[in-house]
Coordinates of C-alpha atoms in Angstrom, one line a residue:
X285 CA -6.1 -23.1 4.5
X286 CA -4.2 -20.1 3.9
X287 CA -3.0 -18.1 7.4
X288 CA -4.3 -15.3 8.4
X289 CA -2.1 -12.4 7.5
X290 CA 0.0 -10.5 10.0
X291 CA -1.4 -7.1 11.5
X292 CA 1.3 -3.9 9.7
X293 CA 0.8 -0.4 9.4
X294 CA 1.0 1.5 6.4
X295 CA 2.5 5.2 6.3
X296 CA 2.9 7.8 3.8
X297 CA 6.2 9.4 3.0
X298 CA 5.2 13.2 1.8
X299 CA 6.2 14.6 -1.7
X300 CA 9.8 16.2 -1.0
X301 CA 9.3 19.3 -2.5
X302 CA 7.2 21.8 -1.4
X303 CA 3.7 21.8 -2.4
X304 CA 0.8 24.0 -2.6
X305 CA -2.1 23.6 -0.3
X306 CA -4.9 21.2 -1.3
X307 CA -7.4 22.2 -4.0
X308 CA -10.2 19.5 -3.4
X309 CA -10.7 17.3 -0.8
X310 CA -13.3 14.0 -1.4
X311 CA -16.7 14.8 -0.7
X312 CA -18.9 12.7 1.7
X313 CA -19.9 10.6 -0.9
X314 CA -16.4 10.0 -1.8
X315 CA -15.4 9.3 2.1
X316 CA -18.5 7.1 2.7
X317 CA -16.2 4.3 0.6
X318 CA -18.9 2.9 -1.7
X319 CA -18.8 4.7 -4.9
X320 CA -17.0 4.7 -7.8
X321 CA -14.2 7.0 -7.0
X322 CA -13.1 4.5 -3.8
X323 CA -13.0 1.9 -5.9
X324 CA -11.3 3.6 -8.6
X325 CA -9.0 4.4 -6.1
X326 CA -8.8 1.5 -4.4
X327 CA -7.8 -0.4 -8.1
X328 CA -5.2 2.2 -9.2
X329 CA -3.4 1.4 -5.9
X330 CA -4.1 -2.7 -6.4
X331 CA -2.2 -1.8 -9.8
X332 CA 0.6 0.7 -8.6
X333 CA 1.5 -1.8 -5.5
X334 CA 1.7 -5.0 -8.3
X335 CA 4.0 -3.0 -10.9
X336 CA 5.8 -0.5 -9.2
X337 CA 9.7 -1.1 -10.1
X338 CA 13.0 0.3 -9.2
X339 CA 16.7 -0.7 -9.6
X340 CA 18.4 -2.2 -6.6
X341 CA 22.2 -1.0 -5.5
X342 CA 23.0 -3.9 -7.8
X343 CA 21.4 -2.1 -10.8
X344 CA 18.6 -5.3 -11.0
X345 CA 14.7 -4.4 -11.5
X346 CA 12.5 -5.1 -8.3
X347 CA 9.3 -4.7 -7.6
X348 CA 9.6 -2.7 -4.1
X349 CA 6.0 -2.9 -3.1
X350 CA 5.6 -6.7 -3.3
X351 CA 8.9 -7.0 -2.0
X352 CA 8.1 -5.4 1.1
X353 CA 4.6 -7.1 1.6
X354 CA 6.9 -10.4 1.1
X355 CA 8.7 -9.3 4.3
X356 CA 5.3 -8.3 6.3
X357 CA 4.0 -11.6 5.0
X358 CA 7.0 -13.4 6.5
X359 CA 7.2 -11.6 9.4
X360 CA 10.4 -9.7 8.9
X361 CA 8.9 -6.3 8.5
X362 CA 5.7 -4.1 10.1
X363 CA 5.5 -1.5 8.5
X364 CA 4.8 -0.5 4.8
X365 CA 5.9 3.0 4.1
X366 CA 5.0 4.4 0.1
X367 CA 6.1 7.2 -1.1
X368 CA 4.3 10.0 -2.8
X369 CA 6.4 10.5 -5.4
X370 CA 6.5 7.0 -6.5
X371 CA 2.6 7.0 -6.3
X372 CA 3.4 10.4 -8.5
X373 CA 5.6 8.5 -10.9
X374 CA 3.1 5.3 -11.1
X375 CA 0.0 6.6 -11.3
X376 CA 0.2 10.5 -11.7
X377 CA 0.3 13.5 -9.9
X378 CA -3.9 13.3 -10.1
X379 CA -3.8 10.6 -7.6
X380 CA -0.9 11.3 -5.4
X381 CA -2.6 15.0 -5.0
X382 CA -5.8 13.2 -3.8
X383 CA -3.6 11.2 -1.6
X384 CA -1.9 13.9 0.0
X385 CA -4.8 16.2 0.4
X386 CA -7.4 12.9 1.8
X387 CA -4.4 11.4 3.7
X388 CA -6.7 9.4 6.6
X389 CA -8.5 8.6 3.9
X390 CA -6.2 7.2 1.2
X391 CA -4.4 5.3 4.0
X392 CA -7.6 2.9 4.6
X393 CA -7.6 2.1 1.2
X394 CA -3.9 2.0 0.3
X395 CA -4.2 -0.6 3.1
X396 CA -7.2 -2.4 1.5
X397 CA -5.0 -2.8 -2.0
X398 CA -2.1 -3.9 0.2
X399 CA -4.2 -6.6 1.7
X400 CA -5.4 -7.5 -1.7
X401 CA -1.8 -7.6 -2.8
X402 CA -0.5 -9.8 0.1
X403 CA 1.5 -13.0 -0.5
X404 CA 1.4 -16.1 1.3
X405 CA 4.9 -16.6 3.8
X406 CA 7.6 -18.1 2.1
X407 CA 10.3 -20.7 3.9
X408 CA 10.0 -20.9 7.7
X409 CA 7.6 -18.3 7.9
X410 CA 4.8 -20.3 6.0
X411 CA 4.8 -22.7 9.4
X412 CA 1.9 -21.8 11.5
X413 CA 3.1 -20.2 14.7
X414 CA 1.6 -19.3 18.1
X415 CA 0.3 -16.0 16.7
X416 CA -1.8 -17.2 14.2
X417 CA -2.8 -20.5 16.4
X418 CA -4.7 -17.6 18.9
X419 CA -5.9 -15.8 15.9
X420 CA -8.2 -18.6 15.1

């Protein structure tokens, strides 16, 4: 039986440039989370968290978003925090505007597609311990 995953927060790092104010912001169909523009959403982000890349200081390809959910998974990090520009560079500035102007919003189901994207603990951490004993 697979543990139950570790409680993290996920935060947005803004665009660094300076950007105009929002021209749309999702309508309460959109906010009520079960139409097709959530779930478009919701797999765009699924996608951008499993194939995002970067190089490393050693000049290597890694996948920084599973990465990081590898730490939260293993209990070595708490926090998730994706940047706008990489959402920008992934998946377009559509999607990153949406993000930025529908922040509360987008955060709930950035979450959602980090869930959906989190790995089992590796090494030590894959032990059950005394958090996820009283989770039970």
């Amino acid at each position: 039986k697979r543990n139950s995953p570790p409680s993290y927060s996920v935060a947005l790092r803004p665009l660094p440039r300076q950007t105009p104010p929002c021209s749309h912001t999702m309508d309460a169909a959109d906010a009520a989370g079960g139409d097709d523009t959530y779930d478009q959403a919701r797999e765009e982000l699924k996608k951008f968290v499993q194939n995002f890349q970067e190089d490393d200081m050693n000049g290597q390809v890694t996948y920084k978003y599973l990465e990081h959910l590898q730490r939260v998974a293993d209990r070595q990090q708490k926090r998730v925090e994706v940047e706008l520009d990489d959402v920008a560079e992934h998946s377009g500035e559509a999607l990153s505007e949406a993000i930025r102007c529908n922040t509360q919003r987008y955060v709930e189901i950035l979450a959602d597609a980090l869930d959906d994207n989190m790995p089992d603990p590796s090494g030590a951490a894959a032990d059950e311990d005394i958090a996820d004993f009283l989770l039970r």
